[in-house]
Short mmCIF file of C-alpha atoms in Angstrom, two decimals:
data_model
loop_
_atom_site.label_atom_id
_atom_site.label_comp_id
_atom_site.label_asym_id
_atom_site.label_seq_id
_atom_site.Cartn_x
_atom_site.Cartn_y
_atom_site.Cartn_z
CA MET A 1 0.00 0.00 0.00
CA LYS A 2 2.79 2.32 1.10
CA GLN A 3 4.72 1.32 -1.99
CA ASN A 4 1.70 1.94 -4.26
CA LYS A 5 1.33 5.53 -3.02
CA PHE A 6 5.07 6.07 -3.49
CA HIS A 7 4.88 4.65 -7.01
CA ILE A 8 2.00 6.96 -8.04
CA GLY A 9 3.78 10.00 -6.54
CA GLN A 10 6.96 9.08 -8.36
CA LYS A 11 5.10 8.69 -11.67
CA SER A 12 3.63 12.18 -11.52
CA LEU A 13 6.99 13.62 -10.47
CA VAL A 14 8.59 11.93 -13.50
CA LYS A 15 5.88 13.45 -15.71
CA TYR A 16 6.47 17.00 -14.45
CA ILE A 17 10.26 16.74 -14.64
CA TYR A 18 9.94 15.40 -18.18
CA ARG A 19 7.73 18.33 -19.22
CA ILE A 20 10.19 20.86 -17.80
CA ILE A 21 13.08 19.17 -19.64
CA ILE A 22 11.13 19.16 -22.93
CA PHE A 23 10.20 22.83 -22.51
CA MET A 24 13.81 23.88 -21.84
CA LEU A 25 15.09 21.75 -24.72
CA ALA A 26 12.55 23.24 -27.14
CA LEU A 27 13.23 26.81 -26.00
CA SER A 28 17.03 26.53 -26.12
CA GLY A 29 16.75 24.52 -29.35
CA PHE A 30 14.76 27.21 -31.17
CA ALA A 31 17.23 29.76 -29.77
CA GLN A 32 19.93 28.13 -31.92
CA MET A 33 18.34 30.04 -34.79
CA PRO A 34 18.87 33.80 -34.80
CA VAL A 35 15.19 34.62 -34.35
CA PHE A 36 14.63 35.59 -30.72
CA LYS A 37 16.51 38.88 -31.03
CA ARG A 38 15.01 39.72 -34.42
CA TYR A 39 11.48 39.24 -33.12
CA TYR A 40 11.96 41.13 -29.81
CA ILE A 41 11.48 38.02 -27.65
CA ALA A 42 14.95 38.44 -26.15
CA ASP A 43 13.94 42.03 -25.24
CA ILE A 44 11.42 40.71 -22.72
CA PRO A 45 12.94 41.19 -19.25
CA GLY A 46 14.50 37.92 -18.09
CA LEU A 47 14.72 36.46 -21.59
CA GLY A 48 17.82 38.30 -22.79
CA TRP A 49 19.84 35.07 -22.52
CA LEU A 50 17.84 33.69 -25.46
CA ALA A 51 19.89 35.90 -27.80
CA LYS A 52 23.22 34.70 -26.38
CA PHE A 53 24.19 31.77 -28.55
CA TYR A 54 26.86 30.26 -26.27
CA ILE A 55 24.48 30.30 -23.29
CA THR A 56 21.60 28.73 -25.21
CA HIS A 57 23.98 26.16 -26.70
CA TYR A 58 25.24 25.24 -23.23
CA ILE A 59 21.71 25.05 -21.83
CA HIS A 60 20.59 22.88 -24.76
CA TYR A 61 23.48 20.49 -24.08
CA LEU A 62 22.79 20.48 -20.33
CA PHE A 63 19.12 19.60 -20.76
CA GLY A 64 20.05 17.18 -23.55
CA LEU A 65 22.23 15.36 -21.06
CA ILE A 66 19.44 15.25 -18.46
CA PHE A 67 16.93 14.20 -21.14
CA LEU A 68 19.15 11.35 -22.29
CA ALA A 69 19.75 10.05 -18.75
CA PHE A 70 16.07 10.41 -17.91
CA THR A 71 14.88 8.68 -21.09
CA VAL A 72 17.23 5.74 -20.54
CA TYR A 73 16.05 5.59 -16.90
CA ILE A 74 12.38 5.45 -17.94
CA ILE A 75 12.99 2.81 -20.63
CA THR A 76 15.14 0.62 -18.37
CA ASP A 77 12.70 1.03 -15.49
CA PHE A 78 9.82 0.05 -17.75
CA PHE A 79 11.52 -3.13 -18.91
CA LEU A 80 12.75 -4.07 -15.44
CA THR A 81 9.68 -3.36 -13.34
CA SER A 82 6.56 -2.43 -15.32
CA ARG A 83 6.58 -4.47 -18.52
CA LYS A 84 4.12 -7.03 -17.13
CA LYS A 85 1.72 -4.46 -15.71
CA TYR A 86 1.61 -1.97 -18.57
CA LYS A 87 1.71 -2.02 -22.34
CA ILE A 88 2.91 0.72 -24.66
CA THR A 89 0.05 2.30 -26.63
CA ALA A 90 0.12 3.17 -30.34
CA SER A 91 0.63 6.88 -29.54
CA GLY A 92 3.40 5.79 -27.14
CA TYR A 93 5.20 3.94 -29.95
CA ILE A 94 4.85 6.97 -32.25
CA ARG A 95 6.31 9.32 -29.62
CA ALA A 96 9.09 6.83 -28.80
CA ALA A 97 10.05 6.67 -32.50
CA ILE A 98 10.15 10.48 -32.74
CA ILE A 99 12.28 10.70 -29.56
CA ALA A 100 14.63 8.04 -30.97
CA GLY A 101 15.05 10.15 -34.13
CA ILE A 102 15.68 13.33 -32.10
CA ILE A 103 18.27 11.59 -29.89
CA THR A 104 20.05 9.97 -32.86
CA SER A 105 20.28 13.20 -34.89
CA GLY A 106 21.19 15.17 -31.75
CA THR A 107 23.99 12.75 -30.86
CA ILE A 108 25.40 13.01 -34.39
CA LEU A 109 25.35 16.81 -34.13
CA VAL A 110 27.08 16.69 -30.71
CA VAL A 111 29.83 14.44 -32.12
CA LYS A 112 30.16 16.78 -35.13
CA ASN A 113 30.96 19.64 -32.73
CA PHE A 114 34.05 17.91 -31.35
CA PRO A 115 37.34 19.09 -32.88
CA GLY A 116 38.40 17.24 -36.03
CA TYR A 117 35.06 15.59 -36.84
CA HIS A 118 33.86 15.96 -40.40
CA TYR A 119 30.76 14.67 -42.10
CA SER A 120 29.65 15.46 -45.62
CA PRO A 121 27.95 18.88 -45.85
CA ALA A 122 24.74 17.33 -47.22
CA PHE A 123 24.60 14.94 -44.27
CA ILE A 124 24.99 17.79 -41.76
CA VAL A 125 22.28 19.86 -43.46
CA ALA A 126 20.03 16.77 -43.39
CA MET A 127 20.76 16.16 -39.68
CA ASP A 128 20.08 19.82 -38.81
CA LEU A 129 16.75 19.73 -40.63
CA ILE A 130 15.77 16.31 -39.25
CA HIS A 131 16.59 17.40 -35.68
CA LEU A 132 14.58 20.61 -36.03
CA GLY A 133 11.73 18.91 -37.93
CA LEU A 134 11.38 16.04 -35.46
CA GLY A 135 11.47 18.52 -32.57
CA CYS A 136 8.50 20.35 -34.09
CA VAL A 137 6.67 17.07 -34.87
CA PHE A 138 7.27 15.88 -31.28
CA LEU A 139 5.81 19.08 -29.81
CA ALA A 140 2.77 18.88 -32.12
CA THR A 141 2.25 15.18 -31.34
CA GLY A 142 2.61 15.77 -27.60
CA LEU A 143 0.07 18.58 -27.72
CA THR A 144 -2.39 16.47 -29.77
CA CYS A 145 -2.02 13.54 -27.37
CA MET A 146 -2.54 15.86 -24.38
CA ILE A 147 -5.75 17.28 -25.88
CA LEU A 148 -7.05 13.84 -26.88
CA LYS A 149 -5.85 12.38 -23.55
CA LEU A 150 -3.87 9.65 -25.26
CA ARG A 151 -1.48 7.98 -22.85
CA ILE A 152 1.95 6.56 -23.57
CA ILE A 153 1.28 3.36 -21.62
CA SER A 154 -1.89 1.65 -20.46
CA ARG A 155 -2.46 -0.84 -17.68
CA LEU A 156 -2.76 -4.47 -18.82
CA ILE A 157 -6.00 -6.24 -17.84
CA VAL A 158 -4.95 -9.26 -15.83
CA VAL A 159 -7.31 -12.15 -16.40
CA ASN A 160 -6.89 -14.83 -13.77
CA SER A 161 -8.55 -18.21 -13.71
CA CYS A 162 -10.91 -17.22 -10.86
CA SER A 163 -12.47 -14.26 -12.65
CA PRO A 164 -15.87 -14.68 -14.31
CA LEU A 165 -14.35 -13.39 -17.57
CA ALA A 166 -11.91 -16.28 -17.61
CA ARG A 167 -14.56 -18.86 -16.86
CA SER A 168 -16.85 -17.70 -19.65
CA MET B 1 15.96 -11.57 8.42
CA LYS B 2 17.85 -12.58 5.30
CA LYS B 3 17.18 -10.40 2.22
CA LYS B 4 17.79 -12.07 -1.11
CA ILE B 5 17.76 -10.75 -4.68
CA SER B 6 16.38 -13.38 -7.05
CA ARG B 7 18.55 -14.76 -9.86
CA ARG B 8 16.16 -13.45 -12.50
CA LEU B 9 16.34 -9.95 -11.04
CA PHE B 10 20.12 -10.13 -10.92
CA LEU B 11 20.35 -11.23 -14.56
CA LYS B 12 17.99 -8.48 -15.73
CA ALA B 13 19.93 -5.79 -13.93
CA GLY B 14 23.24 -7.24 -15.12
CA ALA B 15 22.11 -7.23 -18.75
CA ALA B 16 20.92 -3.62 -18.51
CA THR B 17 24.23 -2.51 -17.00
CA ALA B 18 26.27 -4.44 -19.57
CA CYS B 19 24.39 -2.75 -22.43
CA THR B 20 25.64 0.62 -21.23
CA LEU B 21 29.27 -0.39 -20.78
CA ALA B 22 29.95 0.24 -24.47
CA VAL B 23 28.87 3.89 -24.20
CA PRO B 24 31.97 5.26 -22.40
CA ASN B 25 34.09 3.62 -25.12
CA ILE B 26 32.22 5.66 -27.73
CA ALA B 27 32.79 8.79 -25.65
CA SER B 28 36.52 8.20 -25.35
CA ALA B 29 36.83 7.51 -29.10
CA VAL B 30 35.30 10.91 -29.76
CA SER B 31 38.37 12.75 -28.49
CA LYS B 32 40.70 10.83 -30.78
CA ALA B 33 39.84 12.68 -33.99
CA ASP B 34 42.84 13.66 -36.07
CA ILE B 35 43.39 17.41 -36.22
CA HIS B 36 47.12 17.27 -36.92
CA ASN B 37 46.76 17.04 -40.68
CA GLN B 38 44.86 20.29 -41.02
CA LEU B 39 46.54 22.89 -43.21
CA ALA B 40 47.92 25.90 -41.35
CA THR B 41 49.70 29.07 -42.39
CA LEU B 42 52.58 30.79 -40.68
CA ILE B 43 52.61 34.58 -41.01
CA ASP B 44 55.95 36.19 -40.20
CA ILE B 45 54.90 39.74 -39.34
CA SER B 46 58.49 41.02 -39.39
CA LYS B 47 58.70 40.26 -43.13
CA CYS B 48 55.48 42.06 -44.16
CA ILE B 49 56.06 45.40 -45.88
CA GLY B 50 52.36 46.20 -46.26
CA CYS B 51 52.50 46.44 -50.05
CA GLY B 52 48.94 45.13 -50.38
CA ALA B 53 49.77 42.62 -53.14
CA CYS B 54 47.98 39.90 -51.15
CA VAL B 55 44.84 42.05 -50.82
CA GLU B 56 44.76 42.71 -54.58
CA ALA B 57 45.40 39.06 -55.45
CA CYS B 58 42.68 37.90 -53.07
CA SER B 59 40.20 40.24 -54.70
CA GLU B 60 41.21 39.24 -58.21
CA VAL B 61 41.04 35.50 -57.61
CA ASN B 62 37.86 35.53 -55.54
CA SER B 63 35.86 38.18 -57.41
CA SER B 64 33.69 35.48 -59.02
CA LYS B 65 32.58 34.48 -55.50
CA TYR B 66 31.59 38.01 -54.50
CA PRO B 67 27.88 38.80 -54.05
CA ALA B 68 25.74 40.20 -56.84
CA PRO B 69 22.70 41.45 -54.90
CA ARG B 70 19.25 41.95 -56.40
CA LYS B 71 17.94 45.47 -55.87
CA PRO B 72 15.72 46.90 -54.52
CA PHE B 73 16.09 44.77 -51.37
CA PRO B 74 12.94 43.19 -49.97
CA LYS B 75 11.41 45.23 -47.16
CA MET B 76 12.49 43.71 -43.84
CA TYR B 77 10.23 43.01 -40.86
CA PRO B 78 10.55 43.98 -38.12
CA LYS B 79 12.24 47.32 -38.78
CA ARG B 80 15.22 46.57 -36.53
CA VAL B 81 16.63 44.09 -39.10
CA PRO B 82 19.62 45.90 -40.60
CA VAL B 83 20.22 46.11 -44.34
CA MET B 84 23.92 45.48 -44.97
CA ASP B 85 24.87 46.69 -48.41
CA TRP B 86 28.50 46.80 -49.50
CA SER B 87 27.79 46.56 -53.23
CA ASP B 88 28.41 50.30 -53.73
CA LYS B 89 31.56 50.20 -51.57
CA GLN B 90 33.42 47.36 -53.23
CA ASP B 91 36.66 49.37 -53.27
CA VAL B 92 36.95 49.47 -49.47
CA THR B 93 40.18 47.67 -48.56
CA ASP B 94 40.95 48.98 -45.07
CA ARG B 95 38.65 46.48 -43.34
CA LEU B 96 36.88 43.17 -43.93
CA THR B 97 33.75 43.38 -46.08
CA PRO B 98 31.81 40.89 -48.24
CA TYR B 99 34.02 42.18 -51.09
CA ASN B 100 37.31 42.26 -49.20
CA TRP B 101 38.28 39.12 -47.31
CA LEU B 102 41.81 40.19 -46.41
CA PHE B 103 43.21 43.54 -45.30
CA ILE B 104 46.39 44.96 -43.82
CA GLN B 105 46.39 46.26 -40.26
CA SER B 106 49.17 48.66 -39.22
CA ALA B 107 50.73 49.19 -35.82
CA THR B 108 53.35 51.66 -34.67
CA VAL B 109 55.18 50.11 -31.72
CA GLU B 110 58.46 50.41 -29.86
CA LYS B 111 61.19 47.79 -30.03
CA ASN B 112 64.52 48.24 -28.26
CA GLY B 113 63.71 51.92 -27.74
CA GLU B 114 63.08 52.46 -31.44
CA GLU B 115 59.73 53.18 -33.03
CA ILE B 116 58.88 50.68 -35.74
CA GLU B 117 55.89 50.22 -38.03
CA LEU B 118 54.51 46.73 -38.45
CA THR B 119 51.90 45.58 -40.93
CA ILE B 120 49.75 42.52 -40.35
CA PRO B 121 47.66 40.68 -42.97
CA ARG B 122 44.29 39.93 -41.34
CA ARG B 123 41.62 37.49 -42.47
CA CYS B 124 39.73 34.48 -41.07
CA MET B 125 41.89 32.56 -38.56
CA HIS B 126 40.48 29.18 -39.73
CA CYS B 127 40.08 27.78 -36.20
CA VAL B 128 40.84 24.11 -35.57
CA ASN B 129 37.32 23.78 -34.14
CA PRO B 130 35.54 26.71 -35.77
CA PRO B 131 32.48 27.95 -33.84
CA CYS B 132 31.09 29.54 -37.03
CA VAL B 133 30.91 26.06 -38.56
CA LYS B 134 29.88 24.12 -35.47
CA LEU B 135 27.10 26.50 -34.44
CA CYS B 136 25.66 27.34 -37.86
CA PRO B 137 22.01 26.22 -37.54
CA TRP B 138 21.74 25.18 -41.21
CA GLY B 139 25.09 23.63 -41.97
CA ALA B 140 25.85 26.47 -44.41
CA ALA B 141 29.24 27.04 -42.79
CA ARG B 142 31.42 23.99 -43.14
CA GLN B 143 34.92 22.79 -42.41
CA LEU B 144 36.80 20.84 -45.03
CA GLU B 145 38.98 17.87 -44.07
CA ASN B 146 42.08 20.01 -44.56
CA GLY B 147 40.79 22.39 -41.85
CA ILE B 148 39.58 25.19 -44.13
CA SER B 149 36.29 26.69 -43.00
CA ARG B 150 34.05 28.22 -45.62
CA ILE B 151 30.48 29.43 -45.99
CA ASP B 152 28.33 27.99 -48.76
CA PRO B 153 26.64 31.01 -50.40
CA ASP B 154 23.93 28.75 -51.88
CA ILE B 155 22.65 27.71 -48.44
CA CYS B 156 23.53 30.61 -46.13
CA LEU B 157 20.53 32.67 -45.02
CA GLY B 158 22.58 35.55 -43.64
CA GLY B 159 21.39 35.26 -40.04
CA SER B 160 24.88 36.36 -38.94
CA LYS B 161 25.09 33.82 -36.13
CA CYS B 162 28.55 32.86 -37.44
CA LYS B 163 29.70 36.44 -36.89
CA SER B 164 28.16 36.60 -33.40
CA VAL B 165 29.96 33.44 -32.27
CA CYS B 166 33.28 34.20 -34.02
CA PRO B 167 35.80 35.44 -31.42
CA TRP B 168 37.18 37.86 -34.05
CA LYS B 169 33.80 38.75 -35.70
CA ILE B 170 35.20 37.91 -39.14
CA PRO B 171 32.24 37.06 -41.46
CA GLU B 172 30.52 40.01 -43.14
CA ARG B 173 26.98 40.15 -44.48
CA GLN B 174 25.59 41.27 -47.80
CA THR B 175 21.83 41.75 -48.04
CA GLY B 176 19.80 41.00 -51.18
CA VAL B 177 21.54 37.80 -52.21
CA GLY B 178 21.09 34.09 -51.53
CA LEU B 179 18.49 31.51 -50.63
CA TYR B 180 16.37 33.69 -48.34
CA LEU B 181 15.06 35.57 -51.36
CA ASP B 182 13.25 32.39 -52.47
CA PHE B 183 11.45 31.82 -49.13
CA LEU B 184 10.15 34.60 -46.93
CA PRO B 185 12.59 37.43 -47.67
CA SER B 186 10.80 39.93 -45.45
CA LEU B 187 10.43 37.66 -42.42
CA GLY B 188 13.46 35.37 -42.34
CA GLY B 189 17.11 35.60 -43.41
CA ASN B 190 19.00 38.65 -44.55
CA GLY B 191 21.48 37.74 -47.29
CA VAL B 192 24.71 35.76 -47.21
CA MET B 193 27.78 35.86 -44.96
CA TYR B 194 31.20 36.14 -46.63
CA LYS B 195 34.74 35.53 -45.44
CA CYS B 196 38.10 34.11 -46.52
CA ASP B 197 37.82 30.51 -47.74
CA ARG B 198 41.59 30.27 -48.02
CA CYS B 199 41.22 29.67 -51.77
CA TYR B 200 39.94 26.14 -51.07
CA ASP B 201 39.31 25.61 -54.78
CA ARG B 202 42.89 26.53 -55.71
CA ILE B 203 44.22 24.25 -52.97
CA ALA B 204 42.04 21.43 -54.34
CA ASP B 205 43.73 22.02 -57.72
CA GLY B 206 47.16 21.79 -56.12
CA LYS B 207 47.79 25.56 -56.22
CA LEU B 208 48.68 27.96 -53.43
CA PRO B 209 46.17 30.45 -52.01
CA ALA B 210 46.45 33.69 -54.01
CA CYS B 211 47.72 35.77 -51.08
CA ILE B 212 50.60 33.36 -50.48
CA GLU B 213 51.49 32.97 -54.15
CA VAL B 214 51.88 36.68 -54.92
CA CYS B 215 53.62 37.84 -51.75
CA PRO B 216 56.98 39.32 -52.77
CA GLU B 217 58.41 38.87 -49.27
CA ASN B 218 57.26 35.29 -48.62
CA VAL B 219 55.48 36.43 -45.47
CA GLN B 220 53.26 33.34 -45.39
CA THR B 221 54.13 29.65 -45.37
CA ILE B 222 51.49 26.93 -45.68
CA GLY B 223 51.72 23.30 -44.58
CA PRO B 224 50.45 20.62 -42.17
CA ARG B 225 49.61 22.17 -38.78
CA ASP B 226 52.19 20.21 -36.78
CA GLU B 227 55.01 21.34 -39.09
CA ILE B 228 53.83 24.94 -39.15
CA ILE B 229 53.69 25.01 -35.33
CA LYS B 230 57.26 23.67 -35.19
CA GLN B 231 58.40 26.29 -37.71
CA ALA B 232 56.66 29.03 -35.73
CA HIS B 233 58.45 28.00 -32.53
CA THR B 234 61.81 27.82 -34.28
CA LEU B 235 61.27 31.27 -35.81
CA ALA B 236 60.11 32.73 -32.49
CA LYS B 237 63.19 31.27 -30.77
CA GLU B 238 65.57 32.62 -33.41
CA THR B 239 64.06 36.11 -33.43
CA ASN B 240 63.00 36.36 -29.78
CA GLY B 241 59.51 36.64 -31.22
CA TYR B 242 55.98 36.01 -29.97
CA ILE B 243 53.32 33.62 -31.22
CA TYR B 244 49.59 34.24 -31.74
CA GLY B 245 47.00 31.75 -32.97
CA GLU B 246 48.49 28.52 -31.68
CA LYS B 247 46.40 28.41 -28.52
CA GLU B 248 43.74 31.02 -29.27
CA ASN B 249 40.23 29.58 -29.29
CA GLY B 250 41.70 26.14 -28.62
CA GLY B 251 44.03 26.52 -31.62
CA THR B 252 43.73 28.11 -35.04
CA ASN B 253 45.30 27.36 -38.40
CA THR B 254 46.73 30.86 -38.75
CA ILE B 255 49.89 31.29 -36.71
CA TYR B 256 51.40 34.77 -36.42
CA VAL B 257 54.98 35.36 -35.27
CA SER B 258 55.74 38.93 -34.21
CA PRO B 259 58.91 40.68 -33.05
CA VAL B 260 56.90 42.49 -30.34
CA PRO B 261 54.37 41.11 -27.82
CA PHE B 262 50.83 40.82 -29.12
CA GLU B 263 49.50 42.84 -26.17
CA GLU B 264 51.43 45.82 -27.58
CA LEU B 265 50.36 45.09 -31.15
CA ASN B 266 46.75 44.82 -30.04
CA LYS B 267 46.94 48.21 -28.31
CA ALA B 268 48.46 49.81 -31.42
CA ILE B 269 46.11 48.48 -34.13
CA GLU B 270 42.85 50.09 -35.09
CA LYS B 271 40.03 47.82 -33.94
CA GLY B 272 36.30 47.90 -34.56
CA LYS B 273 33.80 46.73 -37.16
CA GLY B 274 35.59 44.63 -39.77
CA LYS B 275 38.90 45.20 -37.96
CA PRO B 276 39.63 42.22 -35.68
CA HIS B 277 41.60 42.40 -32.43
CA LEU B 278 44.69 40.45 -31.36
CA ASN B 279 43.51 39.66 -27.81
CA PRO B 280 44.09 36.29 -26.18
CA VAL B 281 40.99 34.13 -26.85
CA LYS B 282 39.81 31.26 -24.66
CA ASN B 283 38.40 28.11 -26.24
CA VAL B 284 34.79 29.14 -26.75
CA MET B 285 33.58 25.62 -27.60
CA ALA B 286 35.31 23.92 -24.65
CA ASN B 287 32.52 24.11 -22.05
CA ALA B 288 29.83 22.77 -24.35
CA ASN B 289 32.12 20.02 -25.66
CA ASN B 290 32.93 18.88 -22.10
CA LEU B 291 29.20 18.64 -21.55
CA GLY B 292 28.94 16.81 -24.89
CA THR B 293 31.35 14.14 -23.65
CA ALA B 294 29.32 13.82 -20.45
CA MET B 295 26.20 13.51 -22.62
CA LEU B 296 27.59 10.40 -24.26
CA ILE B 297 27.92 8.69 -20.87
CA ALA B 298 24.57 9.94 -19.53
CA PRO B 299 22.76 6.69 -20.46
CA VAL B 300 24.90 4.89 -17.85
CA ALA B 301 23.46 7.13 -15.13
CA GLY B 302 19.94 6.33 -16.38
CA VAL B 303 20.52 2.58 -16.24
CA VAL B 304 22.16 2.74 -12.80
CA ALA B 305 19.23 4.74 -11.41
CA ALA B 306 16.65 2.30 -12.84
CA VAL B 307 18.56 -0.75 -11.58
CA GLY B 308 18.87 0.89 -8.15
CA LYS B 309 15.15 1.53 -8.10
CA MET B 310 14.43 -2.08 -9.05
CA TYR B 311 16.62 -3.42 -6.23
CA SER B 312 15.01 -1.09 -3.72
CA MET B 313 11.50 -2.17 -4.86
CA ALA B 314 12.49 -5.84 -4.67
CA LYS B 315 13.80 -5.32 -1.15
CA THR B 316 10.62 -3.54 -0.02
CA GLU B 317 8.46 -6.28 -1.57
CA LYS B 318 10.41 -8.94 0.33
CA GLU B 319 10.11 -6.96 3.57
CA ASP B 320 6.34 -6.56 3.04
CA ALA B 321 6.00 -10.28 2.32
CA SER B 322 7.95 -11.29 5.38
CA ASP B 323 5.92 -8.81 7.53
CA GLU B 324 2.70 -10.41 6.28
CA THR B 325 3.89 -13.98 7.05
CA GLU B 326 4.94 -12.89 10.57
#
C-alpha cells in the first residue's frame, strides 16, 4: 500500500520533470536560430539570454544530457519493473520513435561539434533539418495527445482463472 | 531476516548494466579525432612590408565568388533588421567586407627603444574547431577535411550567427543575395555571410592560395599544422619573437609570429567593425564540448538509477512479504 502511493507520486513527479526538460530543450533549441533577437522576444525582461548563442547552446546540451539520462532511466525502469503491468500504446510507440530520431540526430550533431570531426555537408544539413523537424513534430504530437488524452502506456488487464471473464 | 535478490532480477539488472558499458568507449573515441593534418599558415609579421599585393590578389582571384545582390532589397520586418549593403563600396580595402576578405592592419610600436611600423595581414583565422561552422544552424558554414572553414553562399541565409559566435567577428553580411530571397525574404534571413575561404578551390587544384602565391616577401608559409607550429616556434626562438593563434580559441590554423608582444600590437592596431583584435581568446567551444562528452555517458546514469530503483522495490516487496507472514 505504502509502496503503491510512493509509485504513483513518483510517476507524476517523473511526468512534471519530463515536461520541464522538454520545454527547456525546445526553448534553447529554437534559440539556436537567430530569431529571438530579431522578433523582440529576447527584449522581454528575463529572456535576454535567449539571444546569447553560447548560453543557449550550453543550456541545450545540459538539458540534452538530463533528457538522455532520464529517457534511458524510464525505458530501463519500464523493462525491469513495469513491462508485465503496462503495455505501450500506439501513440506511445509513435512518440518513442520520434524521440529516438531526435536523440540519434542530436547525438550526431554533438559528435560533429568535437574538434576534427567531419561529415559530408549534405549529411549535416540533413541532420540539422531532421533534428529541427522532429522537434516540431514531437511538440505537435505531444500537444495532440494531451488534448485527446492519449497515454503513452496503459495498464494491462490481468485475467486470472478465478475471474468470471476467464470462466466464460 | 535474510534479504535475497532473485537470480532473474540479478540477470535483468546485469544485462541492462552491460548494455551501457559500451557507451563510455564511444565517448573516449570521440576525443581521438585527427586534427594534426589540417593545413595551417605561418605569417611572419616582421617580413610584411604592407605592399597590399595579397589584398589585390585575393580580390582578383575571388571576385567570381563576391555577391551580386538583387535590388531593390525586400522590405524587412521587423524594422530593426539591418540592411547590410556593400555593393556600392566594393573598393573598401581597409577592413573586412563581403568584397574584401583580407586587409592589412598597421601598428606603430616600440622595439629596443626604437619606433617601428609593423603591418599585419588579417583574415579568417580558420580555427581548428571553428564555432562559425559548429554553431551554424543550417550547416551552411562547413569545415573541409584540410581544416579550411568556408560558408556555402547557396545555403547561407545571412542570419549572422557565425559572426556573433566568431571570437574575431570575421564574417561580413551582404543583403539581397542568396536563398532567403526564395522563401520569406521579409520575415526570415537577410542575405549571405562572406569571409576568406583560403582559396579552397585553388588548394584542391594543387595551387597555393592567391595571397601566399603573390607575396613578394614570402610572409606566409602553408603546410600541415604540426610542421607549421614547429616552424613558428623555431622562428620565435631565433628572433625572440611572440606567437599568436596557436592556442587562441583552442588553436587556429593561422599562426602569427611577431617581433613584439601581441599585447602591444593589439593596443596599437585600429580595432572595430571589420577590424579584428589580437587579444588572447579562450576556447569558446570547450565548455559545451565537455558537456557533450558527459552527454555520451549519460545513459549509464539512467541505467544505474533504474537498476537501483528495481533493487530497492524488490527489497521492499520482500520486507512486506515477510511482515505479512509474521
